Amino acid sequence: MSKDIFYSDATRLADLIRNRDLSPVEVMQAHIDRIAATNPNINAVVSLAEDAMKQAAAAESAVMKGKELGPLHGVPFTVKDSIDTAGVLTQRGSPIFKGRRPDKDATSVARLKKAGAILLAKTNLPEFSYWIESDNLLSGRSNNPWDLTRTPGGSSGGESAAIAAGMSPLGLGTDLAISVRGPAAQTGITSMKATHGSVPMTGIWPRAPRRFWHVGPMARSVRDIALAFSQLAGPDGHDAFSSNAPAYSDGLPLMASRPLRIGWMTGPGFGPVDLEVAAVVKSAADSLKGPGVVVEHVGIPALERDFALDVFNRIHVMEMKPAFAAATAGRSADELYKMAKTMLSLPDTSMSEFIDAEQAAERLRDGFAEYFSQYDALITHVLPIPAHKHGVEKFIIDGQEVDATYLQGATVPLNVTGLPGVALPFGKSHEGLPINVQIVGKWHDERTILHIASLLEAV
């Protein structure tokens, strides 16, 4: 029964708890036992919430007394260690923040708790949430459950590994350029970066550049992502970017008696893509063809004119470097790991380059607006290759040599533009590693991309 518990999705666990087929205490204990059994090899979980079992007992009492239950009542969840959790270690992957215990929950954490979910643990990340592998001086390196010699990605790599390995049914990660979607692709789970501002970033660090940062749900099913997002979305009165976020409406999209129009592409404009990955994207698109759905191969000229990764790099160095400098001021170099040192050593972006990059970002937004005037969604790859070995800095992809930053080629356009995207598994490589696809939608149209994701999941 224990395996049935820790590999069940959050929605099913909530139903079983509500119907008294399982108790929250049983569910919590199964996940704590799973962490004890698997985490030593994977190193996804960095600290447990000390009161998890106490909260589970309280949740069980509420069920037995017939109290009103939230949609996630009694379900454990985990949280990336850059997201504040009241009274629970939040150390941001750095010795600089060792022992830090926030007084308040981040808005996203508080909202999952309000829905009845119980904080189980914090998960690993790169130093300051800044890299595509989850490794740091404080808690070490996370490994991929599919192959311990490979990375589960970054910066929400500990979270993706924990969920993939059955240590958690549901979690929260953050995304600056790739960080909930990339790790999901490397471990074969599902995640969503919603429209920028839909979920408040209150209680999460770093936040520079604020207009690129997101917090999003990670899970093993599309319905879990939709359920979590329904609880997470909306303004909180603190994060101004969330002030105009509309309430999420679950259910089927309204297509006004016309076919659903979906485009798909793997380039140009994203950088090189492995042929196996490109084939999975095409297969996903082809599987949607049928009555009421038009699927076409497309291109987006704006992505070819302005390479989004280059635009992102010129903007975020200008804004993130000062944030890193402030956080590390007066600290020993021995307390800094690879990426903090790299960021602090980068040359400053000139003001003219910064302005040019901002204008390029506007052109990218305009280009996507033009695309979405004709289509309801876009299907792309998430990563150009499956999960890679630890520490690799150069890749040969479709005959081209690129550095590791190019793995963000298809994800970073959504951060630069603020568009929503769902990542979900749809195929495997010849080595048996998961390959995810990304469904991109119009601003604030999460309902459509979640619907399309559920169709692909059913296939």
XYZ file of C-alpha atoms in Angstrom:
459
model
C 0.000 0.000 0.000
C 2.900 2.350 0.744
C 3.931 2.427 -2.936
C 0.330 3.178 -3.882
C 0.486 6.158 -1.546
C 3.778 7.757 -2.554
C 3.197 7.335 -6.290
C -0.389 8.599 -6.186
C -0.963 12.132 -7.383
C -2.119 14.866 -5.023
C -5.683 14.902 -6.339
C -6.146 11.199 -5.664
C -4.608 11.475 -2.203
C -6.959 14.334 -1.367
C -9.935 12.239 -2.521
C -8.821 9.206 -0.506
C -8.360 11.354 2.600
C -11.718 13.084 2.154
C -13.469 9.711 1.763
C -11.626 8.299 4.816
C -9.936 5.595 2.743
C -6.561 6.933 3.896
C -5.602 9.072 6.838
C -3.323 12.112 6.549
C -1.049 10.427 9.101
C -0.648 7.359 6.870
C 0.052 9.553 3.865
C 2.614 11.683 5.675
C 4.381 8.685 7.198
C 4.606 6.978 3.805
C 6.339 10.028 2.338
C 8.684 10.456 5.298
C 9.637 6.782 4.963
C 10.146 7.230 1.235
C 12.470 10.182 1.857
C 14.479 8.123 4.354
C 14.813 5.297 1.825
C 15.648 7.239 -1.331
C 17.018 10.658 -0.429
C 20.518 9.485 0.597
C 21.231 8.640 -3.063
C 19.288 11.467 -4.696
C 19.849 14.334 -2.226
C 16.695 16.178 -3.242
C 15.398 16.978 0.258
C 17.559 19.268 2.374
C 15.406 19.626 5.507
C 12.161 18.234 6.922
C 9.385 20.309 8.459
C 9.642 19.291 12.108
C 5.898 19.528 12.735
C 4.774 17.602 9.624
C 3.430 14.639 11.585
C 1.759 16.920 14.135
C 0.004 18.759 11.306
C -1.004 15.439 9.747
C -2.573 14.334 13.057
C -4.515 17.606 13.221
C -5.674 17.071 9.635
C -6.828 13.561 10.508
C -8.784 14.895 13.477
C -10.521 17.412 11.212
C -11.604 14.621 8.864
C -12.947 12.479 11.687
C -14.884 15.406 13.157
C -16.521 16.125 9.812
C -15.066 19.610 9.487
C -15.024 21.466 6.195
C -11.970 20.350 4.231
C -9.890 22.243 1.704
C -9.237 20.805 -1.773
C -5.759 19.608 -0.735
C -6.604 18.627 2.839
C -3.959 16.379 4.352
C -1.784 16.223 1.233
C 1.979 16.688 1.800
C 3.861 19.203 -0.306
C 7.490 20.215 -0.666
C 9.019 23.602 -1.389
C 12.185 24.783 -3.075
C 14.580 26.184 -0.494
C 14.490 29.728 -1.898
C 10.825 30.069 -0.846
C 10.176 31.227 2.719
C 8.554 28.773 5.131
C 7.699 30.037 8.611
C 9.909 28.442 11.252
C 11.436 25.998 8.751
C 14.965 26.339 7.394
C 15.154 28.417 4.200
C 18.852 28.647 3.362
C 18.826 29.491 -0.360
C 21.596 27.034 -1.179
C 24.311 29.154 0.406
C 26.420 29.139 3.597
C 25.649 32.870 3.773
C 22.091 31.971 4.784
C 22.899 28.892 6.892
C 20.426 28.456 9.731
C 17.976 31.038 8.411
C 14.374 30.486 9.605
C 11.841 33.004 8.256
C 9.054 34.354 10.447
C 6.439 34.185 7.691
C 5.429 31.884 4.872
C 5.739 33.053 1.291
C 2.312 33.835 -0.181
C 2.438 30.678 -2.322
C 3.192 28.479 0.691
C 0.465 30.123 2.779
C -2.067 29.530 0.005
C -1.304 25.812 -0.282
C -1.589 25.518 3.490
C -4.921 27.346 3.379
C -6.076 24.729 0.857
C -5.282 22.077 3.477
C -1.889 20.896 2.222
C 0.826 20.146 4.790
C 4.445 21.239 4.415
C 6.646 18.150 4.360
C 10.139 19.328 3.408
C 12.412 21.798 1.628
C 14.262 20.818 -1.533
C 17.668 21.476 -3.016
C 18.678 24.116 -5.542
C 21.765 25.797 -6.962
C 23.329 28.623 -4.974
C 20.900 31.590 -5.002
C 18.591 29.634 -7.395
C 20.970 30.485 -10.181
C 21.989 27.688 -12.545
C 20.678 24.745 -14.544
C 22.105 22.183 -12.089
C 21.204 21.893 -8.408
C 24.497 21.952 -6.538
C 25.843 24.203 -3.797
C 28.344 24.410 -0.947
C 25.729 24.005 1.778
C 23.747 20.914 0.812
C 25.645 19.448 -2.127
C 24.488 18.051 -5.461
C 21.124 16.554 -6.359
C 20.968 13.515 -8.641
C 18.392 12.435 -11.192
C 16.235 9.468 -10.071
C 16.365 8.069 -13.624
C 20.178 7.949 -13.575
C 22.218 9.164 -10.598
C 25.063 10.220 -12.898
C 22.773 12.838 -14.475
C 21.342 16.107 -13.231
C 17.674 16.678 -12.326
C 18.182 20.220 -13.586
C 18.021 23.621 -11.964
C 17.139 25.698 -10.361
C 14.184 23.654 -9.035
C 16.114 20.417 -9.488
C 15.692 19.133 -5.950
C 11.965 19.659 -6.246
C 11.724 17.816 -9.555
C 13.826 14.914 -8.261
C 11.767 14.609 -5.065
C 8.489 14.427 -6.982
C 9.832 12.035 -9.625
C 11.150 9.694 -6.919
C 7.892 9.595 -4.956
C 9.173 11.661 -2.041
C 6.478 14.268 -2.646
C 3.257 14.440 -4.666
C 3.264 18.214 -5.119
C 5.732 21.063 -4.877
C 6.620 24.668 -5.512
C 9.535 25.824 -7.628
C 10.674 29.144 -9.051
C 11.516 30.014 -12.642
C 13.765 32.799 -13.933
C 14.572 31.295 -17.333
C 13.979 27.546 -17.200
C 13.714 26.520 -13.599
C 10.353 24.774 -13.182
C 10.026 23.551 -16.765
C 13.595 22.362 -17.386
C 13.858 20.229 -14.234
C 10.402 18.773 -14.964
C 11.662 17.717 -18.394
C 14.813 16.165 -16.980
C 12.891 14.034 -14.492
C 9.695 13.347 -16.456
C 7.190 15.230 -14.297
C 4.749 18.056 -15.034
C 5.061 21.745 -14.162
C 3.736 25.157 -15.110
C 5.113 28.661 -15.323
C 1.945 30.728 -15.396
C 1.580 34.205 -16.883
C 3.960 36.561 -15.141
C 2.366 37.986 -12.003
C -0.362 35.356 -11.760
C 1.206 33.922 -8.605
C 2.756 36.471 -6.204
C 6.503 36.251 -5.578
C 6.136 37.609 -2.031
C 8.510 35.801 0.327
C 10.854 34.515 -2.376
C 14.467 35.520 -3.055
C 16.082 36.629 -5.310
C 13.534 38.731 -7.171
C 15.795 40.688 -9.527
C 14.964 41.075 -12.350
C 11.448 40.938 -10.927
C 9.660 40.922 -14.277
C 11.312 37.607 -15.202
C 10.789 35.661 -11.957
C 7.882 33.262 -11.451
C 6.776 30.719 -8.857
C 4.911 27.663 -10.078
C 3.531 24.230 -9.193
C 5.303 20.954 -9.931
C 3.605 17.534 -9.781
C 3.069 14.212 -11.567
C -0.231 15.039 -13.274
C -1.833 17.878 -15.185
C -4.864 17.848 -12.893
C -2.584 18.438 -9.901
C -1.013 21.428 -11.638
C -4.456 22.848 -12.414
C -5.680 22.281 -8.861
C -2.589 23.855 -7.312
C -2.715 26.822 -9.673
C -6.360 27.433 -8.779
C -5.219 27.892 -5.170
C -2.065 29.874 -5.923
C -3.286 32.482 -8.417
C -4.393 36.006 -7.618
C -3.080 39.233 -6.081
C -1.869 39.381 -2.482
C -1.596 43.133 -1.946
C 2.202 42.995 -1.691
C 3.559 41.967 -5.093
C 2.510 44.723 -7.501
C 3.034 42.464 -10.515
C 0.191 40.281 -9.234
C -2.240 43.174 -8.863
C -4.059 42.547 -12.158
C -3.985 38.757 -12.089
C -7.459 37.394 -12.901
C -8.984 34.508 -10.997
C -8.265 31.149 -12.603
C -11.307 29.489 -14.136
C -11.083 25.715 -14.363
C -12.743 23.678 -17.093
C -12.673 23.544 -20.865
C -11.583 26.615 -22.860
C -14.235 28.608 -24.671
C -13.454 28.440 -28.389
C -16.584 30.284 -29.598
C -17.725 27.518 -31.972
C -14.502 27.408 -33.960
C -11.674 24.873 -34.165
C -8.829 25.002 -31.647
C -5.784 26.215 -33.600
C -2.398 24.904 -32.452
C 1.004 25.558 -33.977
C 4.181 23.624 -33.304
C 7.853 24.367 -33.838
C 11.333 23.430 -32.682
C 13.081 26.279 -34.475
C 14.502 28.405 -35.826
C 14.812 30.884 -32.998
C 15.442 28.416 -30.161
C 18.941 27.206 -31.031
C 19.844 23.646 -32.105
C 17.585 20.748 -31.065
C 18.346 17.027 -30.837
C 16.540 15.040 -33.529
C 14.921 12.692 -30.994
C 13.518 15.654 -29.067
C 12.239 17.299 -32.253
C 10.518 14.044 -33.219
C 8.705 13.921 -29.867
C 7.426 17.483 -30.354
C 6.093 16.586 -33.810
C 4.534 13.411 -32.445
C 2.780 15.371 -29.687
C 1.415 17.858 -32.214
C 0.271 15.116 -34.590
C -1.547 13.317 -31.776
C -3.833 16.341 -31.326
C -5.062 16.406 -34.911
C -8.735 15.576 -35.207
C -12.241 17.020 -35.209
C -12.267 20.516 -33.779
C -8.468 20.845 -33.692
C -6.256 22.321 -36.404
C -2.530 21.653 -36.009
C 0.123 23.321 -38.187
C 3.888 23.631 -38.328
C 4.684 27.307 -37.728
C 7.446 29.856 -37.380
C 7.644 33.028 -35.310
C 9.797 35.619 -37.106
C 10.372 37.648 -33.927
C 12.313 34.737 -32.408
C 14.592 34.682 -35.426
C 15.209 38.428 -35.332
C 15.961 38.641 -31.599
C 17.425 35.557 -29.924
C 15.589 35.581 -26.588
C 18.480 34.067 -24.626
C 20.776 36.910 -25.699
C 18.091 39.468 -24.812
C 17.642 37.854 -21.398
C 21.375 37.782 -20.671
C 21.854 41.478 -21.396
C 18.951 42.483 -19.163
C 19.396 40.183 -16.203
C 23.117 40.810 -15.701
C 22.373 44.526 -15.342
C 19.815 43.832 -12.603
C 20.908 40.594 -10.940
C 24.570 41.423 -10.477
C 23.832 44.231 -7.962
C 21.491 41.888 -6.058
C 24.256 39.289 -5.784
C 26.766 41.942 -4.770
C 24.487 43.176 -1.975
C 23.862 39.641 -0.688
C 27.560 38.748 -0.628
C 28.968 42.054 0.637
C 31.553 41.473 3.339
C 31.438 37.704 2.991
C 34.403 35.421 2.457
C 35.075 34.076 -1.028
C 35.042 30.611 0.574
C 31.296 31.040 1.142
C 30.621 31.574 -2.566
C 30.167 28.789 -5.101
C 30.550 28.730 -8.876
C 27.624 30.812 -10.077
C 27.814 33.624 -7.527
C 31.474 34.053 -8.419
C 30.644 33.893 -12.136
C 27.854 36.465 -11.855
C 30.034 38.880 -9.882
C 32.839 38.532 -12.441
C 30.684 39.262 -15.498
C 31.242 42.608 -17.241
C 28.486 45.129 -16.681
C 25.922 45.581 -19.423
C 26.299 49.044 -20.924
C 23.309 51.333 -20.820
C 23.016 51.282 -24.622
C 23.078 47.455 -24.642
C 20.477 47.399 -21.875
C 18.155 49.737 -23.787
C 18.617 47.719 -26.976
C 17.769 44.539 -25.059
C 14.647 46.113 -23.548
C 13.485 47.122 -27.011
C 14.194 43.615 -28.280
C 12.064 42.226 -25.439
C 9.213 44.463 -26.608
C 9.627 43.140 -30.155
C 9.440 39.590 -28.854
C 6.220 40.360 -26.989
C 4.794 41.942 -30.123
C 5.828 38.927 -32.181
C 4.045 36.530 -29.853
C 0.992 38.807 -29.780
C 0.848 38.562 -33.571
C 1.207 34.785 -33.412
C -1.563 34.437 -30.832
C -3.903 36.545 -32.941
C -4.034 33.486 -35.214
C -3.402 30.542 -32.875
C -4.594 29.406 -29.455
C -1.419 27.628 -28.394
C 2.114 26.694 -29.408
C 3.841 23.349 -28.825
C 7.627 23.305 -28.538
C 10.342 21.323 -26.809
C 11.335 22.218 -23.257
C 14.986 21.214 -23.509
C 16.961 20.522 -26.690
C 18.357 17.293 -25.157
C 17.283 14.865 -22.406
C 18.888 15.007 -18.943
C 22.645 15.306 -19.227
C 25.565 14.111 -17.140
C 26.662 16.179 -14.168
C 29.052 19.041 -14.810
C 28.903 19.115 -18.609
C 29.559 22.623 -19.928
C 29.644 22.042 -23.708
C 27.191 20.062 -25.830
C 27.060 18.911 -29.428
C 23.410 19.257 -30.451
C 22.392 18.426 -34.003
C 26.012 18.893 -35.070
C 26.510 22.269 -33.377
C 28.632 22.919 -30.296
C 26.904 25.123 -27.721
C 27.480 25.985 -24.084
C 25.156 24.979 -21.258
C 23.182 28.230 -21.313
C 21.711 27.172 -24.674
C 19.603 24.570 -22.868
C 17.342 27.531 -22.022
C 16.698 28.418 -25.655
C 13.029 27.364 -25.737
C 12.131 28.254 -22.153
C 13.586 31.745 -21.688
C 11.346 33.372 -24.345
C 8.424 32.827 -21.970
C 10.241 34.625 -19.153
C 11.185 37.555 -21.364
C 7.589 37.885 -22.585
C 5.714 36.688 -19.482
C 3.750 34.036 -21.401
C 2.454 30.895 -19.640
C 3.796 27.431 -20.372
C 3.137 23.872 -19.224
C 5.823 21.189 -19.406
C 4.791 17.536 -19.449
C 6.395 14.217 -20.463
C 5.453 12.812 -23.853
C 8.266 10.507 -24.941
C 11.598 8.903 -24.116
C 15.048 8.934 -25.637
C 16.850 5.854 -26.966
C 18.474 5.670 -23.513
C 15.078 5.564 -21.821
C 15.244 9.123 -20.474
C 12.100 11.278 -20.399
C 11.444 13.930 -23.047
C 8.923 16.654 -22.253
C 7.036 19.034 -24.491
C 6.036 22.598 -23.669
C 2.580 24.035 -24.361
C 2.651 27.830 -24.590
C -0.483 29.952 -24.396
C -1.744 33.491 -24.571
C -1.266 35.742 -21.594
C -3.658 34.688 -18.796
C -5.033 31.773 -20.827
C -3.776 28.979 -18.597
C -7.101 27.203 -19.057
C -6.398 26.458 -22.730
C -2.876 25.134 -22.251
C -3.914 22.996 -19.280
C -6.711 21.566 -21.434
C -4.262 20.752 -24.238
C -1.825 19.293 -21.685
C -4.577 17.013 -20.376
C -5.266 15.818 -23.932
C -1.597 14.989 -24.439
C -1.406 13.327 -21.026
C -4.333 11.080 -22.007
C -2.443 10.003 -25.138
